[in-house]
Amino acid sequence: MTARPGRRIRIFDTTLRDGEQTPGAALTVEEKVQVARQLARLRVDVIEAGFPAASPGEATAVRRIAAEVGREEGAPAIAALARCVPGDVTAAAEALAPARRRQLHVFIATSDIHLTHKLRATRAEVLGRIAECVAQARRSIDPADDVEFSAEDASRSEAAYLFEAFETAVAAGATVLNVPDTVGYAEPREFAGLVREVVRRFGRRAIVSVHCHNDLGLATANTLAAIQAGARQVEVTVNGLGERAGNASLEEVVMTLRTRPTRFRGATTGVTSEQITPTSRLVSFLTGIAVQPNKSVVGANAFAHESGIHQDGFLKNPLTYEILTPQSVGLAGSMLTLGKLSGRRGFNERLRRLGFELEPAALDTLYAEAIALADRKKQVTDADLLALAEQRADPVPALVRLEHWAAASRQGESSSGNVSLYYDGRTYRAFAGGNGPVDALLKAVDNALEQIIGGRPTLVDYQLRSVGSGEDAQGEAMIKIERPAPLEGEMIPRTYTGHGLSTNVVEASLRAYLAAINKLLAEHVAPASAQAETPTRPRRVEAEPDFGRTPATGRRLGASPPLDVPP
Ligand SMILES: [Zn+2]
């Protein structure tokens, strides 16, 4: 290999903006901050934290990420999205203010189909708006900060007009020009041709960026072709989350550059690839969106060699079938059994290898939990530790606490459940019948909740899986709920994800439900004395057969802001 140092590719992570537009992936402000912290550990160059004009919650999230993650020494730049309207640019600039380095991202469509049917504006009018809003963005952040202009639907825009739009943006002060394949329509050779021309015309005056969607499964291929054509920034998401079929996946792009440097003239990224697996797990855990087992790089089977011929070759020399190592993406070998816990130090070391850096206080709590688990379970495995540690990563305010539960269930009869919940100085007891013990208990919680907030949430997803294997494996539940009624001006009610972990799956389910409810309450009821406590977590096994509710699985339209679709 003749890899001389090549171009440094800027990794612009949009998991918290485009990724969060994944149907059902909504995160609370606290969860977004957690993801941003992990993205900083992954060492991406830019974190697109959100779309501040979309809602007050979005603005708060961006501002907190700018203040809490974007202020640290060597932190990634923080980006915020704005439509080409003055109010959006103002909101984005205000939210980004606390960060050390900012990237204000302004977008407007340039394809005739969007101009005619969505914007109802002429080409000249759109150029006027670009000039005005890019100049406003330029004035509202520091000269050293970047102003990015995105020509939404660039790949379906007439080239001559697209170049005019870019010329206008650069003249008004844009330093990054983004070429989005908004609808995932391009194919690699054609997309590379477009990017090469943009680089030829503007590459000396601006950083050329790409943003590819995966509607035809080509997002990563298009992104890599664009790098070969001279793009210096790529917009990607963890686990390929994003609008519809998602965005180009960070892990695929980064690991391809690392694995095949000579095909990209030695182009490199600043990403710490060993943080890829912990980041993928955290995002999957907090969004409640499982990674498919055969997903490249981060899927559960990505390093599993099943067939006999492959295993034989692999054992003789891993290079026969392995082009990248599990260690290079932070997979700490296999999920080995941890017979006896080897003291606090060994415990800490083990967690570190699984990608968790904990404060001493959190470490103490977790250690105590692992010791308690070791009393109930024959073996505490890496999978158990991971599950415990992941719960720590998901801060749940303890507004409603579970004091007691009981359920009865027999074949051929309906089940019954009763709960007692503690909230704001009072105990609420409720009873319900149901189709199975979980259903009965959740309905009992709903009855108690009626007394507390006068409404009940809608259950939209429920998954149960076992942690690791073995007859005494812990059960992990994940529940998603929607709040009782959408807020004013909100097209789709917001979802909240809760996790529950227990050796008893009924209790795991109940805890997951309460965790989701606590997140909902924290955002919508004045949090009198909310303090972070621990909830619980998921992957998948089918819902209990006797689980009588119907999880809503229908398609949802554009999950995020009630605005036009961002790039
Ligand atoms: Zn997009």
Coordinates of C-alpha atoms in Angstrom, one line a residue, residues 55-541:
S55 CA -40.0 24.0 18.1
P56 CA -38.9 25.5 21.4
G57 CA -37.7 22.0 22.4
E58 CA -35.5 21.8 19.4
A59 CA -34.0 25.2 20.1
T60 CA -33.4 24.2 23.8
A61 CA -31.7 21.0 22.7
V62 CA -29.3 22.8 20.2
R63 CA -28.5 25.4 22.8
R64 CA -27.7 22.8 25.5
I65 CA -25.5 20.8 23.1
A66 CA -23.7 24.0 22.1
A67 CA -23.2 24.9 25.8
E68 CA -22.4 21.5 27.3
V69 CA -20.7 19.6 24.5
G70 CA -19.6 22.4 22.0
R71 CA -17.7 24.4 24.6
E72 CA -15.1 21.8 25.5
E73 CA -11.5 22.0 24.3
G74 CA -11.2 20.3 21.0
A75 CA -15.0 19.7 20.8
P76 CA -16.7 19.2 17.4
A77 CA -18.2 22.3 15.7
I78 CA -22.0 22.5 16.4
A79 CA -24.3 23.0 13.5
A80 CA -28.0 24.0 13.3
L81 CA -30.3 24.0 10.4
A82 CA -32.4 27.0 9.1
R83 CA -34.7 27.4 6.2
C84 CA -34.0 30.4 4.0
V85 CA -36.1 32.7 6.1
P86 CA -34.8 35.4 8.5
G87 CA -36.6 34.0 11.6
D88 CA -35.0 30.6 11.1
V89 CA -31.5 32.0 10.7
T90 CA -32.0 34.1 13.9
A91 CA -33.2 31.1 15.9
A92 CA -30.3 29.0 14.6
A93 CA -27.7 31.7 15.4
E94 CA -29.1 32.2 18.9
A95 CA -29.1 28.5 19.7
L96 CA -25.5 28.0 18.5
A97 CA -24.2 31.0 20.4
P98 CA -22.6 29.1 23.3
A99 CA -20.5 26.8 21.1
R100 CA -16.8 27.4 20.5
R101 CA -17.1 26.6 16.8
R102 CA -20.4 26.9 14.9
Q103 CA -21.7 25.9 11.5
L104 CA -24.9 27.7 10.5
H105 CA -26.7 25.6 7.9
V106 CA -29.1 27.4 5.6
F107 CA -31.1 25.5 2.9
I108 CA -33.5 26.1 0.1
A109 CA -34.6 23.9 -2.8
T110 CA -33.2 24.5 -6.3
S111 CA -35.1 21.9 -8.4
D112 CA -37.9 23.1 -10.6
I113 CA -40.2 20.5 -9.1
H114 CA -39.7 22.0 -5.6
L115 CA -39.8 25.6 -6.8
T116 CA -43.1 25.1 -8.7
H117 CA -45.0 22.8 -6.3
K118 CA -43.5 23.6 -2.8
L119 CA -42.0 27.0 -2.7
R120 CA -44.2 28.5 -5.5
A121 CA -41.3 30.9 -6.2
T122 CA -39.5 31.8 -9.4
R123 CA -35.8 31.0 -9.9
A124 CA -34.9 34.7 -9.5
E125 CA -36.9 34.9 -6.2
V126 CA -35.0 31.9 -4.8
L127 CA -31.7 33.5 -5.7
G128 CA -32.7 36.6 -3.9
R129 CA -33.6 34.7 -0.8
I130 CA -30.3 32.8 -0.9
A131 CA -28.4 36.1 -1.1
E132 CA -30.3 37.6 1.8
C133 CA -30.3 34.7 4.2
V134 CA -26.7 33.5 3.6
A135 CA -25.6 37.1 4.2
Q136 CA -27.7 37.3 7.4
A137 CA -26.2 34.0 8.5
R138 CA -22.7 35.3 7.8
R139 CA -23.4 38.4 9.9
S140 CA -24.8 36.5 12.8
I141 CA -21.9 34.2 13.7
D142 CA -18.1 34.7 14.0
P143 CA -16.0 35.2 10.9
A144 CA -14.1 32.0 11.8
D145 CA -17.3 30.0 11.9
D146 CA -18.7 28.2 8.8
V147 CA -21.9 29.1 6.9
E148 CA -23.1 26.2 5.0
F149 CA -25.6 26.5 2.1
S150 CA -27.5 23.4 1.0
A151 CA -29.3 23.3 -2.4
E152 CA -32.1 21.0 -1.5
D153 CA -32.8 18.4 -4.2
A154 CA -29.5 19.4 -5.9
S155 CA -29.3 16.1 -7.8
R156 CA -32.6 16.8 -9.6
S157 CA -31.8 20.5 -10.2
E158 CA -30.8 21.9 -13.6
A159 CA -27.0 22.1 -13.3
A160 CA -26.7 25.6 -14.7
Y161 CA -29.2 27.0 -12.1
L162 CA -27.6 25.0 -9.3
F163 CA -24.2 26.6 -10.1
E164 CA -25.9 30.0 -10.1
A165 CA -27.4 29.3 -6.7
F166 CA -24.0 28.2 -5.4
E167 CA -22.3 31.3 -6.9
T168 CA -24.9 33.5 -5.1
A169 CA -24.3 31.7 -1.8
V170 CA -20.5 32.0 -2.0
A171 CA -20.7 35.6 -2.9
A172 CA -22.9 36.2 0.2
G173 CA -20.4 34.5 2.5
A174 CA -21.1 30.7 2.4
T175 CA -17.9 28.7 3.2
V176 CA -19.5 25.2 2.7
L177 CA -21.6 24.2 -0.3
N178 CA -23.7 21.1 0.2
V179 CA -24.9 18.9 -2.7
P180 CA -27.8 16.9 -1.2
D181 CA -29.3 13.9 -3.0
T182 CA -32.5 14.7 -1.0
V183 CA -34.7 12.0 -2.4
G184 CA -32.0 9.3 -2.9
Y185 CA -32.3 9.4 -6.7
A186 CA -28.7 9.7 -7.9
E187 CA -26.4 6.8 -8.9
P188 CA -22.7 6.9 -8.1
R189 CA -21.2 7.7 -11.5
E190 CA -23.7 10.5 -12.3
F191 CA -23.4 11.9 -8.8
A192 CA -19.6 11.9 -8.9
G193 CA -19.9 13.8 -12.2
L194 CA -22.0 16.5 -10.6
V195 CA -19.8 16.8 -7.5
R196 CA -16.6 16.9 -9.7
E197 CA -18.0 19.9 -11.5
V198 CA -19.0 21.7 -8.3
V199 CA -15.5 21.1 -7.0
R200 CA -14.0 22.4 -10.2
R201 CA -16.0 25.6 -10.0
F202 CA -16.1 26.3 -6.3
G203 CA -13.5 24.0 -4.6
R204 CA -11.0 26.8 -4.1
R205 CA -13.6 29.1 -2.5
A206 CA -15.6 26.7 -0.4
I207 CA -15.7 23.2 1.1
V208 CA -17.8 21.0 -1.1
S209 CA -20.1 18.7 0.9
V210 CA -22.6 15.9 0.1
H211 CA -25.7 14.6 1.8
C212 CA -27.0 11.3 0.4
H213 CA -30.3 9.5 1.1
N214 CA -30.7 5.7 0.9
D215 CA -34.0 5.3 -1.0
L216 CA -32.4 3.0 -3.5
G217 CA -29.7 1.7 -1.2
L218 CA -27.0 3.9 -2.8
A219 CA -26.3 6.4 0.0
T220 CA -22.9 5.1 1.0
A221 CA -21.9 4.4 -2.6
N222 CA -22.9 7.9 -3.7
T223 CA -21.0 9.4 -0.7
L224 CA -17.9 7.5 -1.5
A225 CA -18.1 8.4 -5.2
A226 CA -18.4 12.0 -4.2
I227 CA -15.2 11.7 -2.0
Q228 CA -13.4 10.3 -5.1
A229 CA -14.7 13.3 -7.0
G230 CA -13.3 15.8 -4.5
A231 CA -15.9 16.3 -1.8
R232 CA -14.3 17.3 1.5
Q233 CA -17.3 17.1 3.8
V234 CA -19.8 14.2 4.1
E235 CA -23.1 14.3 6.0
V236 CA -23.8 11.0 7.6
T237 CA -25.7 9.4 10.5
V238 CA -25.0 6.6 13.0
N239 CA -26.7 3.4 11.9
G240 CA -27.8 5.1 8.7
L241 CA -30.9 6.6 10.5
G242 CA -32.7 9.4 8.7
E243 CA -35.8 10.5 6.8
R244 CA -37.5 7.5 5.0
A245 CA -34.8 4.9 4.1
G246 CA -32.2 7.0 6.0
N247 CA -28.9 8.7 5.2
A248 CA -25.5 7.4 4.3
S249 CA -24.2 5.5 7.4
L250 CA -21.2 7.0 9.3
E251 CA -19.7 3.6 10.1
E252 CA -19.8 2.4 6.5
V253 CA -18.2 5.5 5.0
V254 CA -15.5 5.8 7.7
M255 CA -14.6 2.1 7.6
T256 CA -14.5 2.0 3.8
L257 CA -12.0 4.9 3.8
R258 CA -10.0 3.0 6.5
T259 CA -10.1 -0.4 4.8
R260 CA -9.5 0.8 1.2
P261 CA -7.2 3.9 1.5
T262 CA -5.6 3.5 -1.9
R263 CA -9.0 3.8 -3.7
F264 CA -9.5 7.2 -2.1
R265 CA -6.0 8.6 -2.5
G266 CA -5.4 8.1 1.2
A267 CA -8.3 10.3 2.3
T268 CA -8.7 10.0 6.1
T269 CA -11.2 11.0 8.8
G270 CA -10.6 12.1 12.4
V271 CA -13.0 9.5 13.7
T272 CA -11.9 7.2 16.6
S273 CA -13.2 4.0 15.0
E274 CA -13.1 2.1 18.3
Q275 CA -16.0 4.2 19.4
I276 CA -18.2 3.1 16.5
T277 CA -19.8 0.2 18.3
P278 CA -20.5 2.0 21.5
T279 CA -22.0 4.9 19.5
S280 CA -24.2 2.6 17.4
R281 CA -25.5 0.8 20.6
L282 CA -26.3 4.1 22.4
V283 CA -28.2 5.5 19.4
S284 CA -30.1 2.2 18.9
F285 CA -30.9 2.1 22.7
L286 CA -32.1 5.6 23.0
T287 CA -34.1 5.7 19.8
G288 CA -35.5 2.2 20.4
I289 CA -34.6 1.5 16.8
A290 CA -32.9 -1.9 16.5
V291 CA -29.9 -2.4 14.2
Q292 CA -30.6 -5.2 11.7
P293 CA -28.4 -8.2 12.4
N294 CA -26.8 -8.2 9.0
K295 CA -26.1 -4.5 9.0
S296 CA -22.5 -3.8 7.8
V297 CA -20.0 -2.9 10.5
V298 CA -22.4 -2.7 13.4
G299 CA -24.9 -5.5 12.9
A300 CA -24.8 -8.4 15.4
N301 CA -23.7 -10.8 12.7
A302 CA -21.1 -8.4 11.1
F303 CA -18.3 -10.5 12.4
A304 CA -20.0 -13.9 12.8
H305 CA -18.6 -16.6 10.5
E306 CA -21.2 -19.3 10.1
S307 CA -20.4 -21.6 7.2
G308 CA -17.9 -24.5 7.8
I309 CA -15.7 -23.5 4.9
H310 CA -15.5 -19.9 6.2
Q311 CA -14.8 -21.0 9.8
D312 CA -12.1 -23.4 8.7
G313 CA -10.3 -20.6 6.7
F314 CA -10.9 -18.1 9.4
L315 CA -9.3 -20.3 12.0
K316 CA -6.3 -20.9 9.9
N317 CA -5.9 -17.2 9.2
P318 CA -8.5 -14.5 9.9
L319 CA -7.4 -12.6 6.8
T320 CA -9.0 -15.3 4.7
Y321 CA -12.5 -13.9 5.4
E322 CA -12.1 -10.9 7.6
I323 CA -11.4 -7.5 6.0
L324 CA -11.8 -5.5 9.1
T325 CA -11.3 -6.6 12.7
P326 CA -14.0 -6.4 15.4
Q327 CA -11.4 -4.6 17.6
S328 CA -11.1 -1.8 15.1
V329 CA -14.7 -0.8 15.6
G330 CA -14.6 -1.3 19.4
L331 CA -16.2 -4.7 19.6
A332 CA -14.4 -6.1 22.7
G333 CA -13.9 -9.6 21.4
S334 CA -16.9 -11.9 21.9
M335 CA -19.5 -11.6 24.6
L336 CA -17.5 -13.7 27.0
T337 CA -18.9 -15.0 30.3
L338 CA -17.5 -13.2 33.3
G339 CA -17.5 -16.1 35.8
K340 CA -16.7 -14.0 38.9
L341 CA -16.5 -10.3 39.0
S342 CA -12.9 -9.4 39.5
G343 CA -13.2 -6.5 41.9
R344 CA -14.0 -2.9 41.1
R345 CA -10.9 -2.3 39.0
G346 CA -11.5 -5.3 36.8
F347 CA -15.1 -4.3 36.6
N348 CA -14.1 -0.8 35.4
E349 CA -11.7 -2.2 32.9
R350 CA -14.3 -4.4 31.5
L351 CA -16.8 -1.5 31.1
R352 CA -14.1 0.5 29.4
R353 CA -13.6 -2.2 26.8
L354 CA -17.4 -2.2 26.2
G355 CA -17.1 1.6 25.5
F356 CA -18.3 3.1 28.8
E357 CA -16.4 5.8 30.7
L358 CA -18.1 6.3 34.0
E359 CA -17.8 8.9 36.8
P360 CA -16.8 7.3 40.1
A361 CA -20.3 7.7 41.6
A362 CA -22.0 6.0 38.6
L363 CA -19.4 3.3 38.7
D364 CA -20.1 2.6 42.4
T365 CA -23.9 2.3 41.7
L366 CA -23.3 0.1 38.7
Y367 CA -20.9 -2.1 40.6
A368 CA -23.5 -2.6 43.3
E369 CA -26.1 -3.5 40.7
A370 CA -23.8 -6.0 39.1
I371 CA -23.1 -7.6 42.5
A372 CA -26.8 -7.8 43.2
L373 CA -27.4 -9.4 39.9
A374 CA -24.7 -12.0 40.5
D375 CA -26.7 -13.1 43.5
R376 CA -29.7 -13.8 41.3
K377 CA -28.0 -15.2 38.3
K378 CA -25.4 -17.9 37.8
Q379 CA -23.2 -15.9 35.6
V380 CA -22.9 -12.2 34.9
T381 CA -21.9 -11.8 31.3
D382 CA -20.6 -8.9 29.2
A383 CA -24.2 -8.7 27.8
D384 CA -25.5 -8.2 31.3
L385 CA -23.0 -5.5 32.0
L386 CA -23.7 -3.8 28.8
A387 CA -27.4 -3.8 29.6
L388 CA -26.9 -2.4 33.0
A389 CA -24.5 0.3 31.7
E390 CA -26.8 1.3 28.9
Q391 CA -29.5 2.1 31.4
R392 CA -27.1 4.5 33.1
A393 CA -26.8 6.3 29.8
D394 CA -30.5 6.9 29.7
P395 CA -31.4 9.5 32.3
V396 CA -35.0 9.1 33.4
P397 CA -36.6 11.6 35.8
A398 CA -38.1 9.9 38.8
L399 CA -41.5 11.6 38.9
V400 CA -43.7 8.5 39.2
R401 CA -42.2 5.7 41.2
L402 CA -43.4 2.1 41.3
E403 CA -44.1 1.1 44.9
H404 CA -45.7 -2.3 44.4
W405 CA -47.2 -4.5 41.7
A406 CA -49.0 -7.9 41.5
A407 CA -50.5 -9.8 38.6
A408 CA -52.5 -13.0 38.2
S409 CA -52.7 -15.0 35.1
R410 CA -54.1 -18.5 34.3
Q411 CA -54.7 -20.3 31.0
G412 CA -58.1 -19.6 29.6
E413 CA -58.9 -16.8 31.9
S414 CA -58.4 -13.1 31.6
S415 CA -55.6 -11.7 33.7
S416 CA -55.6 -9.1 36.4
G417 CA -53.1 -6.6 37.7
N418 CA -52.8 -4.0 40.4
V419 CA -50.1 -1.3 40.9
S420 CA -49.4 1.3 43.5
L421 CA -47.5 4.3 42.2
Y422 CA -46.0 7.1 44.2
Y423 CA -46.3 10.6 42.8
D424 CA -45.8 14.0 44.3
G425 CA -46.3 13.0 47.9
R426 CA -49.2 10.6 47.4
T427 CA -49.7 7.0 46.6
Y428 CA -52.1 6.0 43.8
R429 CA -53.5 2.5 43.7
A430 CA -55.3 1.1 40.6
F431 CA -56.5 -2.3 39.3
A432 CA -57.3 -3.5 35.8
G433 CA -58.2 -6.7 33.9
G434 CA -56.4 -7.5 30.7
N435 CA -55.3 -9.9 28.1
G436 CA -52.3 -11.3 29.8
P437 CA -50.4 -10.0 32.9
V438 CA -48.5 -7.3 31.0
D439 CA -51.6 -5.9 29.5
A440 CA -53.4 -5.9 32.8
L441 CA -50.6 -4.1 34.6
L442 CA -50.2 -1.5 31.9
K443 CA -53.9 -0.8 32.0
A444 CA -53.7 -0.5 35.8
V445 CA -50.9 2.1 35.4
D446 CA -53.2 3.9 32.9
N447 CA -56.0 3.9 35.5
A448 CA -53.6 5.4 38.1
L449 CA -52.4 7.9 35.5
E450 CA -56.0 9.1 34.9
Q451 CA -56.1 10.1 38.5
I452 CA -52.7 11.9 38.2
I453 CA -52.9 13.7 34.9
G454 CA -56.4 13.1 33.6
G455 CA -55.3 11.2 30.5
R456 CA -53.6 8.1 29.2
P457 CA -50.8 7.7 26.7
T458 CA -51.0 5.6 23.5
L459 CA -48.8 2.6 23.3
V460 CA -47.1 2.5 19.9
D461 CA -44.4 -0.1 20.3
Y462 CA -43.4 -2.9 22.7
Q463 CA -40.5 -5.2 22.4
L464 CA -39.0 -7.8 24.6
R465 CA -35.7 -9.6 24.3
S466 CA -33.4 -11.7 26.5
V467 CA -30.0 -10.4 27.4
G468 CA -27.4 -12.9 26.4
S469 CA -28.4 -16.5 26.6
G470 CA -29.2 -19.1 29.2
E471 CA -32.2 -20.1 31.2
D472 CA -31.7 -17.3 33.8
A473 CA -31.1 -14.6 31.3
Q474 CA -32.5 -11.1 32.1
G475 CA -35.4 -9.8 30.1
E476 CA -35.2 -6.4 28.5
A477 CA -38.3 -4.5 27.5
M478 CA -38.6 -1.4 25.3
I479 CA -41.8 0.5 25.2
K480 CA -42.7 3.6 23.1
I481 CA -45.7 5.7 23.9
E482 CA -47.3 8.8 22.4
R483 CA -48.6 11.5 24.7
P484 CA -52.4 11.6 25.2
A485 CA -53.0 14.5 22.8
P486 CA -50.7 16.3 20.3
L487 CA -49.7 19.8 21.4
E488 CA -51.0 22.8 19.6
G489 CA -49.4 23.2 16.2
E490 CA -47.9 19.7 16.3
M491 CA -48.9 17.4 13.5
I492 CA -47.7 14.2 15.0
P493 CA -47.8 13.5 18.8
R494 CA -44.3 13.1 20.2
T495 CA -43.1 9.7 21.2
Y496 CA -41.2 8.7 24.4
T497 CA -39.1 5.5 24.7
G498 CA -38.7 3.7 28.0
H499 CA -36.5 0.7 28.9
G500 CA -36.9 -2.0 31.6
L501 CA -34.5 -4.6 32.7
S502 CA -35.2 -7.4 35.1
T503 CA -34.9 -11.2 35.5
N504 CA -38.7 -11.0 35.5
V505 CA -40.1 -10.0 32.1
V506 CA -43.4 -8.8 33.5
E507 CA -41.5 -6.4 35.8
A508 CA -39.2 -5.4 33.0
S509 CA -42.2 -4.4 30.9
L510 CA -43.8 -2.5 33.7
R511 CA -40.6 -0.6 34.4
A512 CA -40.2 0.3 30.7
Y513 CA -43.7 1.7 30.6
L514 CA -43.1 3.8 33.7
A515 CA -39.7 5.1 32.3
A516 CA -41.5 6.3 29.1
I517 CA -44.3 7.9 31.2
N518 CA -41.7 9.7 33.4
K519 CA -40.1 11.1 30.3
L520 CA -43.4 12.3 29.1
L521 CA -44.3 13.8 32.4
A522 CA -41.0 15.6 32.7
E523 CA -41.6 17.5 29.5
H524 CA -45.3 18.3 30.2
V525 CA -45.9 18.5 33.9
A526 CA -44.0 21.0 36.1
P527 CA -41.2 18.8 37.4
A528 CA -41.4 19.6 41.1
S529 CA -38.4 17.6 42.3
A530 CA -37.3 15.6 39.3
Q531 CA -34.1 13.8 39.8
A532 CA -32.4 11.3 37.4
E533 CA -33.0 7.7 38.3
T534 CA -32.4 4.6 36.3
P535 CA -34.9 2.9 34.0
T536 CA -34.4 -0.1 32.0
R537 CA -33.7 -1.4 28.2
P538 CA -34.4 -3.6 24.8
R539 CA -33.8 -5.4 21.6
R540 CA -36.2 -7.8 20.1
V541 CA -38.2 -10.8 20.7

